[in-house]
CSV table of C-alpha atoms and ligand atoms in Angstrom, one decimal:
chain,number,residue,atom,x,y,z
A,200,UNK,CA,139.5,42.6,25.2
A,201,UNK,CA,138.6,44.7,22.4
A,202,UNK,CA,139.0,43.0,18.8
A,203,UNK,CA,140.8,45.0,16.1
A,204,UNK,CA,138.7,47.0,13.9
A,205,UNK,CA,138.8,44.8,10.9
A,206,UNK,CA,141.4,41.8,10.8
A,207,UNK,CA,144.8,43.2,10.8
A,208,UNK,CA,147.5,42.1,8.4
A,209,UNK,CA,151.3,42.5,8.6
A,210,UNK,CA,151.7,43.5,4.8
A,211,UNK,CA,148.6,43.3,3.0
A,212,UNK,CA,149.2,43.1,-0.9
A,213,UNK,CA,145.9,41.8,-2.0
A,214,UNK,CA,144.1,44.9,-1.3
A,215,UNK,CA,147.0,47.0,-3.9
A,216,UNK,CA,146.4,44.3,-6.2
A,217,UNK,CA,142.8,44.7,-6.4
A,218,UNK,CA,143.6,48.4,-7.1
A,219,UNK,CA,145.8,47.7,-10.5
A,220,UNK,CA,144.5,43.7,-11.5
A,221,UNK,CA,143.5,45.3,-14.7
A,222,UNK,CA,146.5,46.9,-15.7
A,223,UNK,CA,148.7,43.7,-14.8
A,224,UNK,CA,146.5,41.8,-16.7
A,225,UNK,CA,146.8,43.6,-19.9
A,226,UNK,CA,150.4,44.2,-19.2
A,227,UNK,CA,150.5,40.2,-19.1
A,228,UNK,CA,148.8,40.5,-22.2
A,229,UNK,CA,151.3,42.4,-24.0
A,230,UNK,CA,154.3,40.4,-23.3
A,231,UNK,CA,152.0,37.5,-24.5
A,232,UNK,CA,151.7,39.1,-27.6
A,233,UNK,CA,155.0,40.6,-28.3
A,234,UNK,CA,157.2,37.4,-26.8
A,235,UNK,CA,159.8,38.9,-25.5
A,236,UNK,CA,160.3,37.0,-22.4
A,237,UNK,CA,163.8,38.0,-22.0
A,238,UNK,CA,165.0,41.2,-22.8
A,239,UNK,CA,161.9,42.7,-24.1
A,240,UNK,CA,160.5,46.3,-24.2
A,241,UNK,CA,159.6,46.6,-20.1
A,242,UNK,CA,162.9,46.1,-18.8
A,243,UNK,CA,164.3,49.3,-20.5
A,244,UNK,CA,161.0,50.7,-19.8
A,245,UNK,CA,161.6,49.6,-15.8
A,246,UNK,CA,165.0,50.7,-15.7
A,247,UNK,CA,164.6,54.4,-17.5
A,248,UNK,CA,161.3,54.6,-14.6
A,249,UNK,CA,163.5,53.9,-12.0
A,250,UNK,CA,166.4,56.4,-12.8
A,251,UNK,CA,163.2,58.6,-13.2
A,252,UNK,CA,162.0,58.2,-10.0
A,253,UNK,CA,165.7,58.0,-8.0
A,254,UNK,CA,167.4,60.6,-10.1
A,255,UNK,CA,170.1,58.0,-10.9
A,256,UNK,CA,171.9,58.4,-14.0
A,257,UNK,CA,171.9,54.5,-14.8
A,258,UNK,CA,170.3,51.6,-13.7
A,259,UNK,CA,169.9,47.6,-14.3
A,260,UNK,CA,166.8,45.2,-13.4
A,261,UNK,CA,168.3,42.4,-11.9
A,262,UNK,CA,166.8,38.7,-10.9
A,263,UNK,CA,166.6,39.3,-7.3
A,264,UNK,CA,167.7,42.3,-4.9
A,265,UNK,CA,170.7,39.2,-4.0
A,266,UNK,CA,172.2,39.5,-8.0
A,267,UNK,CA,172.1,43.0,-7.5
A,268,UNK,CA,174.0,43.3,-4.5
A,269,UNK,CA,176.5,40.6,-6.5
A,270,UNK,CA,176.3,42.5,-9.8
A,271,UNK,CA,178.6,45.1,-8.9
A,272,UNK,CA,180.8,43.5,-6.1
A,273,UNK,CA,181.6,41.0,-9.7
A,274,UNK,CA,181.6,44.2,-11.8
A,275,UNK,CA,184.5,45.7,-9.1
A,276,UNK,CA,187.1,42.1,-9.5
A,277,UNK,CA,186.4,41.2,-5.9
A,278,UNK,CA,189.5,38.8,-5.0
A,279,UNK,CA,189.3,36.7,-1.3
A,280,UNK,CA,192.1,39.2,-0.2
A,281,UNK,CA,189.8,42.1,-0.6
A,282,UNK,CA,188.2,43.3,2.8
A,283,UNK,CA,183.7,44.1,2.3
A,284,UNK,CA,182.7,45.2,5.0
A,285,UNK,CA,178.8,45.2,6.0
A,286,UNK,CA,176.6,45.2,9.3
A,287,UNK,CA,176.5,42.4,11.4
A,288,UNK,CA,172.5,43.1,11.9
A,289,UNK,CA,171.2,42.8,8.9
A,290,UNK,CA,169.2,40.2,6.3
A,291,UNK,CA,171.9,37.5,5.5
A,292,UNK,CA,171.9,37.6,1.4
A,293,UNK,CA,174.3,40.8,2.5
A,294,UNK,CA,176.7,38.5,3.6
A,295,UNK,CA,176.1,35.9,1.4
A,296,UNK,CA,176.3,37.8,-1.8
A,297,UNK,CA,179.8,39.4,-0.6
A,298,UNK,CA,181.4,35.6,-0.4
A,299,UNK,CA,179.9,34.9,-3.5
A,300,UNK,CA,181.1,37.4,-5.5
A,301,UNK,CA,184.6,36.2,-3.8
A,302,UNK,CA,185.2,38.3,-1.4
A,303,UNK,CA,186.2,38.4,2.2
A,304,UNK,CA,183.0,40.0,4.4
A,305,UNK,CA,184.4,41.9,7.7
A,306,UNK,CA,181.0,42.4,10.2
A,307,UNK,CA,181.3,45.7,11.5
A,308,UNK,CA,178.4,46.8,14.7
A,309,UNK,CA,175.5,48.8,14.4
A,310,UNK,CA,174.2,51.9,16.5
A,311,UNK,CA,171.6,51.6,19.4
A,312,UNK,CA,169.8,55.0,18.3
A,313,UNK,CA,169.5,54.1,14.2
A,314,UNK,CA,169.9,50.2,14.3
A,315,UNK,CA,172.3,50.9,11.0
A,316,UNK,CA,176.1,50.1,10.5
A,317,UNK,CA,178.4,52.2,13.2
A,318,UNK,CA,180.8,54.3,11.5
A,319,UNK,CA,183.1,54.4,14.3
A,320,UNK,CA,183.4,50.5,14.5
A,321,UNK,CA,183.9,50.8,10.6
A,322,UNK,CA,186.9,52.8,11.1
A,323,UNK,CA,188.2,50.4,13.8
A,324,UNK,CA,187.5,47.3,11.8
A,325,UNK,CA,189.4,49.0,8.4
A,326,UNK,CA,192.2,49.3,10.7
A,327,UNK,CA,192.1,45.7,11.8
A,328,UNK,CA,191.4,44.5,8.3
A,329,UNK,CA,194.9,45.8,6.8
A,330,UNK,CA,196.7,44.7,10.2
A,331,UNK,CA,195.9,41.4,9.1
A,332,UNK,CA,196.9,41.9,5.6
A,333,UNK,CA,193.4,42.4,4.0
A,334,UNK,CA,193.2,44.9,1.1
A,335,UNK,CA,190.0,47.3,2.4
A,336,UNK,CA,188.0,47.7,-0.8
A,337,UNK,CA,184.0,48.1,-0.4
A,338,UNK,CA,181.6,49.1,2.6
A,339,UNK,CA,178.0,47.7,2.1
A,340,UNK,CA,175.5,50.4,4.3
A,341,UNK,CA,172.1,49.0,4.7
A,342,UNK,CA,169.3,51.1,5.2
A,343,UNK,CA,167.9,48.5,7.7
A,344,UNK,CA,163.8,48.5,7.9
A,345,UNK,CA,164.1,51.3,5.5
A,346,UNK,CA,166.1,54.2,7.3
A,347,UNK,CA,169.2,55.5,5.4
A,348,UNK,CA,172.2,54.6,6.7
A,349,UNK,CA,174.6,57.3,8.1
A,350,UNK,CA,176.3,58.0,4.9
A,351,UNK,CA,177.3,62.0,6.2
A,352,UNK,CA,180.0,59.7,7.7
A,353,UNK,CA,179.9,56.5,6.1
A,354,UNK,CA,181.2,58.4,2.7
A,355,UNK,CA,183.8,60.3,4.2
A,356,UNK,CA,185.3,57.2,6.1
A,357,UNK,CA,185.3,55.7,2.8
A,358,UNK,CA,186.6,58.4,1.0
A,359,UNK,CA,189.5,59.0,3.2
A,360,UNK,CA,190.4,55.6,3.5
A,361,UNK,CA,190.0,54.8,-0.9
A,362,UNK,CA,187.1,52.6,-0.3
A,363,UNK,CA,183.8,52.4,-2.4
A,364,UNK,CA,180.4,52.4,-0.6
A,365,UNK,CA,177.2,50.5,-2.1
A,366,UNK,CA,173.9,51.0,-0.8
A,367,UNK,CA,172.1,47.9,0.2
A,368,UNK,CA,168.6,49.3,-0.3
A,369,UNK,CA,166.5,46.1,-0.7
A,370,UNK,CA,164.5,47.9,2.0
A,371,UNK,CA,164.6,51.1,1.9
A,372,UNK,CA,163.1,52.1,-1.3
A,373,UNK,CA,161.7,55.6,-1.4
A,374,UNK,CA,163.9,56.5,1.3
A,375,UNK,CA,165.0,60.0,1.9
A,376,UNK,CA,168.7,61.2,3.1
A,377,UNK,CA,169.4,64.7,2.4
A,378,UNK,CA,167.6,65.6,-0.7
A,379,UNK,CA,168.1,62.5,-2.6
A,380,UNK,CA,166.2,59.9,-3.0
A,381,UNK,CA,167.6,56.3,-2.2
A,382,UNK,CA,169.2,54.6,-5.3
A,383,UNK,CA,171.0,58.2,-5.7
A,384,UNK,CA,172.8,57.9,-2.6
A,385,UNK,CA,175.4,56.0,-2.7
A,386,UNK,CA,177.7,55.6,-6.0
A,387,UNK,CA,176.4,52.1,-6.4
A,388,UNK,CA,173.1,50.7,-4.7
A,389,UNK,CA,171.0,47.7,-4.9
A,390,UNK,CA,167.4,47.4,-4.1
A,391,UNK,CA,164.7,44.0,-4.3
A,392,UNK,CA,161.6,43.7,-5.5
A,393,UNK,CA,160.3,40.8,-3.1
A,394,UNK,CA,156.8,41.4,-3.4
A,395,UNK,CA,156.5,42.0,0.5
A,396,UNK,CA,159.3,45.1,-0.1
A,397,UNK,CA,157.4,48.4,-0.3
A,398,UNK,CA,158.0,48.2,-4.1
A,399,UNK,CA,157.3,44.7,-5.1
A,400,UNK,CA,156.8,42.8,-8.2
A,401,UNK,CA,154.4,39.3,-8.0
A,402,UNK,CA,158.0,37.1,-8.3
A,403,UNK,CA,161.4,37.4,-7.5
A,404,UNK,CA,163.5,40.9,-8.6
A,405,UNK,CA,165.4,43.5,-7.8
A,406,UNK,CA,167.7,46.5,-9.3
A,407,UNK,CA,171.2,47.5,-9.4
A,408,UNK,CA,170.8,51.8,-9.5
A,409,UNK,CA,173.9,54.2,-10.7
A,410,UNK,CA,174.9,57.4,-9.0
A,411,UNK,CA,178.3,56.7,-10.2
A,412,UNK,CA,178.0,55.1,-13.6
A,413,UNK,CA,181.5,53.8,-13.5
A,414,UNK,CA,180.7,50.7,-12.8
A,415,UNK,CA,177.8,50.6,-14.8
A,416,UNK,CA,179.4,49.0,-18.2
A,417,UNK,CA,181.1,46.0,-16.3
A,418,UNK,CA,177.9,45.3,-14.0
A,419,UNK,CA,175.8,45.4,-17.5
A,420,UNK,CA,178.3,42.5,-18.4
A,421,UNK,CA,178.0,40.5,-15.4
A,422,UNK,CA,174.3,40.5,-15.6
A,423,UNK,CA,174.4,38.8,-19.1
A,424,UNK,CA,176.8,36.0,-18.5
A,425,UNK,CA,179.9,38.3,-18.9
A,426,UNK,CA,179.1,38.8,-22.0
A,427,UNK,CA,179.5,42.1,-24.4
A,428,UNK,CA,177.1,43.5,-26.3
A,429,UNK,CA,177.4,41.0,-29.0
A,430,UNK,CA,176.0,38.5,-26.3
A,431,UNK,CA,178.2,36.1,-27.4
A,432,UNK,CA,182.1,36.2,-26.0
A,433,UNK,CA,182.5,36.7,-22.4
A,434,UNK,CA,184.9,39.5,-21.3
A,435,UNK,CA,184.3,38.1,-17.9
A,436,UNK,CA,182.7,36.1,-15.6
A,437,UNK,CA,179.3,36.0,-14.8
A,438,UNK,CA,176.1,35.0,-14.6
A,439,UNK,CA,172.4,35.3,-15.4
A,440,UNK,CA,170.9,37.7,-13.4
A,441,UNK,CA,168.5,39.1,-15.7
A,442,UNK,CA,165.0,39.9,-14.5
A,443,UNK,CA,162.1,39.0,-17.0
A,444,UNK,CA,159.8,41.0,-19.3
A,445,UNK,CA,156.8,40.3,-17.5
A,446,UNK,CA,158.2,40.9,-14.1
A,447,UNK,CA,159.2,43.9,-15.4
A,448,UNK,CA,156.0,45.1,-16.2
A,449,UNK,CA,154.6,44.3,-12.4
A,450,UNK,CA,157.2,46.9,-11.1
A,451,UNK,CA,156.6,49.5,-13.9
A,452,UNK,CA,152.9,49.6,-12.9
A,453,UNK,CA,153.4,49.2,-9.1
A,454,UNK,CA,156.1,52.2,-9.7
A,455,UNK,CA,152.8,54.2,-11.0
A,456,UNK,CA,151.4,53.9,-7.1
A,457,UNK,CA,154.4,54.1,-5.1
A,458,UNK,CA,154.4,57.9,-4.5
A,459,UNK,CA,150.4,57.6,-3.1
A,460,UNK,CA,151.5,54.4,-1.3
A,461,UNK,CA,154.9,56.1,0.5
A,462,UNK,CA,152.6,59.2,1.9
A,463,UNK,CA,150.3,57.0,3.4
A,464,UNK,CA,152.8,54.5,5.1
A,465,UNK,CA,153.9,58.1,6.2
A,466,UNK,CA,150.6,59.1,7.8
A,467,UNK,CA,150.7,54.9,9.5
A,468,UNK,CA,153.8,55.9,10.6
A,469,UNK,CA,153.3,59.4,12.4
A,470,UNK,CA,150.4,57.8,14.1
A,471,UNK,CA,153.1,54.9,15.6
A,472,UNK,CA,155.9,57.6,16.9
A,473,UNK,CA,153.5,60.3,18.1
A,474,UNK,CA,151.6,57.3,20.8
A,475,UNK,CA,154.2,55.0,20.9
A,476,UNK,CA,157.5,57.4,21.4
A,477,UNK,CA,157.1,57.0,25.0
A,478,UNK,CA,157.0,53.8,25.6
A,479,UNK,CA,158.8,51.7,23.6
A,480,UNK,CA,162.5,52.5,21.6
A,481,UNK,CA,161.7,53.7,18.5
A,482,UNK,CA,164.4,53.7,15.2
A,483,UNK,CA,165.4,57.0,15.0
A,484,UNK,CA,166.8,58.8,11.5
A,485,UNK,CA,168.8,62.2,11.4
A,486,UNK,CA,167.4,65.5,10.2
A,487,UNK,CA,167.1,65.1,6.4
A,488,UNK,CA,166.2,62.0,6.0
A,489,UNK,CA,162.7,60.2,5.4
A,490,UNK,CA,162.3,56.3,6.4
A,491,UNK,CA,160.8,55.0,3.0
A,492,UNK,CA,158.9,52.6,5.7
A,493,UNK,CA,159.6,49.3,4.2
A,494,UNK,CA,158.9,48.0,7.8
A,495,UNK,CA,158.1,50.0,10.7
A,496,UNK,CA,160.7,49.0,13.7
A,497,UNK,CA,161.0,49.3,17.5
A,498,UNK,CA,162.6,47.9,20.5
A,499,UNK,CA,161.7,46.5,23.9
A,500,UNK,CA,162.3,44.5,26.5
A,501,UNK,CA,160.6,41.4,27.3
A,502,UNK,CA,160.1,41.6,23.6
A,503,UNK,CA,159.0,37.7,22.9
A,504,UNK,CA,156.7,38.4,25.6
A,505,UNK,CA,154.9,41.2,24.2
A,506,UNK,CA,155.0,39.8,20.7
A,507,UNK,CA,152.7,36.8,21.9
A,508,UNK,CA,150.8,39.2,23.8
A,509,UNK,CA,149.9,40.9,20.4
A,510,UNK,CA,149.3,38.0,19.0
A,511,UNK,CA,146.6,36.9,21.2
A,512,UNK,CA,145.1,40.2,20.5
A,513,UNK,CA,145.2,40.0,16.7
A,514,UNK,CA,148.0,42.0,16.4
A,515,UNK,CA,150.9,40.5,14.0
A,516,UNK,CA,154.4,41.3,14.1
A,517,UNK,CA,157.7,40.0,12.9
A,518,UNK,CA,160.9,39.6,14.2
A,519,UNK,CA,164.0,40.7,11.7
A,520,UNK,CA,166.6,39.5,12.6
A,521,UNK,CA,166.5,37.3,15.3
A,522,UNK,CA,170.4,36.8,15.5
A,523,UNK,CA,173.2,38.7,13.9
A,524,UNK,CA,175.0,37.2,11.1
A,525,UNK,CA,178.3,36.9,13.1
A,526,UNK,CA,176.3,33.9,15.4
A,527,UNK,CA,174.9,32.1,12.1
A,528,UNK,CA,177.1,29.5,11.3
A,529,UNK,CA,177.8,30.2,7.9
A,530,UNK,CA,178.9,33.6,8.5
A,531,UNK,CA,180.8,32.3,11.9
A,532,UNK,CA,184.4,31.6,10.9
A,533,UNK,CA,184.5,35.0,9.4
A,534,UNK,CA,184.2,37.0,12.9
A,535,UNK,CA,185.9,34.6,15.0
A,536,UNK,CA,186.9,36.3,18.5
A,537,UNK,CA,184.8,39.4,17.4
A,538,UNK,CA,182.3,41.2,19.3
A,539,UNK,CA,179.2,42.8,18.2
A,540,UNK,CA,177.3,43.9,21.6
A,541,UNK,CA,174.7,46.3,19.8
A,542,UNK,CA,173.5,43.8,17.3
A,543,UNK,CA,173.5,41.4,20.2
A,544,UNK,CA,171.3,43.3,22.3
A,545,UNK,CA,169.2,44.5,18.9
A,546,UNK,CA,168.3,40.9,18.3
A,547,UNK,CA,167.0,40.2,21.6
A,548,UNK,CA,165.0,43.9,21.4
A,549,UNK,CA,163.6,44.6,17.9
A,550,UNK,CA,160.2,44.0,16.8
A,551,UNK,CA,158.1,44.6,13.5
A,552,UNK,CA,154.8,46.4,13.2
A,553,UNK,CA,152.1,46.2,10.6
A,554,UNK,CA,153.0,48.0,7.9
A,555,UNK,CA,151.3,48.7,4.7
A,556,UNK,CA,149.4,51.8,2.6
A,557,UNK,CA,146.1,50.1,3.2
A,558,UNK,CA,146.3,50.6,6.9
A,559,UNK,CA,143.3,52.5,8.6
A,560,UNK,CA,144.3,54.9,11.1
A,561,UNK,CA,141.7,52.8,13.2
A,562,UNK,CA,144.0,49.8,12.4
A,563,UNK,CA,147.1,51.9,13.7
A,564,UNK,CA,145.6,52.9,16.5
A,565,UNK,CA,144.6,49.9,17.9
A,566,UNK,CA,147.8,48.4,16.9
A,567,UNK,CA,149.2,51.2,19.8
A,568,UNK,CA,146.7,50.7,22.1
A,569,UNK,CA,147.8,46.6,22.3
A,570,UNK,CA,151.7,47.8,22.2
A,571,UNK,CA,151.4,50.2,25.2
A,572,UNK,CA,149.1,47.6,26.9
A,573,UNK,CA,151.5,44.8,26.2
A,574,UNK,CA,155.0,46.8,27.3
A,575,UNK,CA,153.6,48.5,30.9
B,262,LIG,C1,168.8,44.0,3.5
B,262,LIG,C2,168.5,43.0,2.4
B,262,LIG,N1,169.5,42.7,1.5
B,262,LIG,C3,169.3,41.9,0.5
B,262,LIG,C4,168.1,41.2,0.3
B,262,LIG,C5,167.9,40.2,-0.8
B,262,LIG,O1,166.9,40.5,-1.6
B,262,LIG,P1,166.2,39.4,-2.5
B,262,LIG,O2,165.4,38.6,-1.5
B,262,LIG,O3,165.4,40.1,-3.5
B,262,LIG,O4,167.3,38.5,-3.1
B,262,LIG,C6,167.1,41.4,1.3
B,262,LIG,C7,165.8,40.8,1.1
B,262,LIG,O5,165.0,40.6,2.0
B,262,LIG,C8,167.3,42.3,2.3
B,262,LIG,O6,166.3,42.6,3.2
């Protein structure tokens, strides 16, 4: 069996830190200096980089990519008779952050061809929703792996039916759908920066971004305790979801490489659908849109059996997600009698490839060579 051409990893973010050590280091050194932990210079500097980059008109570092999915659905006075409604395949803080901010979550399927939330089951589960006396109020559209969601139709289902739409981008930064960028998609979106996403700080983080500054004021509030700007009455509840100075200045430098880093997860990526297109399912995205390749997807049969087949030969993948939310038993008693077949047969089917910048093509390559081995 031949070996891969140089040990392969799944994300590899030593190799990107060896690139900018020097400027982390004397960005460490500045927040030393200055000692503003909280609130200091690089988080306005972070958020004016990121409505740079995005074209959004606002946006809001947050503590986690979870606070910023909770930021606005707090902002928006979320009551338990209020209808959310989100994928049933997707990472669980989606879920989780929709009962937190007091809300009731309706799982709606995804689609075989994009693995993202079905529009048509959306309309069918709105329809359910106020049959049982829920008040529809937000969707959530997850741009799973890093593909937009459908949002051609996702927007005008919510428009017709008076609902608002955030974009749950934690992976799908630098993600193309028509145009704009993700972050300027949706009215309202939130994105992480888990240092495995393709922009990650060296911590926890994440950003709330503003197409739709409307609920920008209120969201600003929640992040600080509820507080106004005074700091010191709150208007409303909330909590601290604030992310640091010196995380802050991670993202701000790492925001410096992400446009070099996105073309050359494109490059990994047209070597993966041009050999593999054939033989396994890949996760297709309509005409005008780009993946921004936070993970690189496909589906199989007899997946766990090609997974440890790639293993063997040096090959690592991942499974997201394993289950769908509707089967997990926190999210259970919310989907009772409830079927989701596609994210069903997703779960049993989906399997992560390596993905990172600092890929060779050699890398991908072989990576193709063990796939199309490994499926027949
Ligand atoms: C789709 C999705 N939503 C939300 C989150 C939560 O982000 P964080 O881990 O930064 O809280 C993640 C993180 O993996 C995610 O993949």
């Amino acid at each position: 069996m031949p070996a891969p051409p140089e040990p392969i990893a799944f994300i590899d973010l030593k190799a990107q830190q060896a690139r900018i050590r020097d400027r982390i280091e004397a960005r460490f050194k500045a927040v030393l200096d200055h000692g503003a932990y909280i609130g200091g210079p690089e988080v306005a500097e972070l958020e004016a980089e990121l409505c740079a980059f995005t074209g959004a008109s606002k946006a809001l570092a947050a503590a986690s990519g979870t606070d910023a999915l909770m930021i606005p659905m707090m902002a928006m006075n979320l009551e338990k008779t209020d209808a959310v409604f989100l994928p049933a395949f997707t990472y669980n803080a989606t879920a989780s952050a929709v009962i937190l901010a007091g809300a009731t979550p309706v799982f709606v399927d995804v689609r075989a061809q994009d693995f993202c939330l079905d529009p048509i089951d959306l309309e069918r589960r709105i329809g359910e929703a106020r049959a049982q006396g829920l008040t529809p109020r937000l969707v959530v559209a997850v741009d799973l792996f890093g593909i937009p969601a459908d949002y051609e139709a996702i927007l005008a289902v919510a428009e017709a039916q008076g609902l608002t739409v955030l974009a749950d981008a934690a992976q799908s930064f630098g993600a193309r759908w028509n145009g704009r960028w993700a972050g300027n998609i949706a009215p309202v979106t939130a994105t992480s920066f888990f240092p495995a996403k393709a922009l990650g700080g060296y911590g926890d983080g994440g950003a709330v971004l503003f197409r739709d500054p409307e609920l920008y004021e209120a969201s600003e509030q929640v992040r600080w305790h509820g507080t106004d700007t005074g700091r010191k009455e709150s208007v409303r509840v909330g909590f601290n979801g604030r992310l640091d100075s010196l995380q802050c200045a991670v993202v701000v430098e790492k925001l410096k490489l992400f446009q070099g880093e996105l073309d050359r997860r494109r490059q990994i990526a047209a070597i993966y659908d041009r050999r593999l297109a054939n033989h396994v399912d890949p996760q297709a995205f309509g005409v005008g849109c780009g993946s921004g390749y936070g993970l690189y997807t496909i589906a199989t049969d007899r997946r766990d059996a090609v997974q440890a087949r790639l293993k063997a030969d040096g090959v690592p993948t991942a499974v997201y997600y394993s289950q769908p939310l509707p089967r997990m038993a926190a999210f259970s008693p919310y989907a009772e009698g409830r079927s989701f077949p596609e994210s069903d047969r997703l779960a049993g089917r989906v399997l992560s490839l390596p993905m990172h910048p600092y890929l060779t093509d050699a890398q991908a390559n072989y990576v193709c060579d063990r796939l199309i081995e490994a499926v027949g």
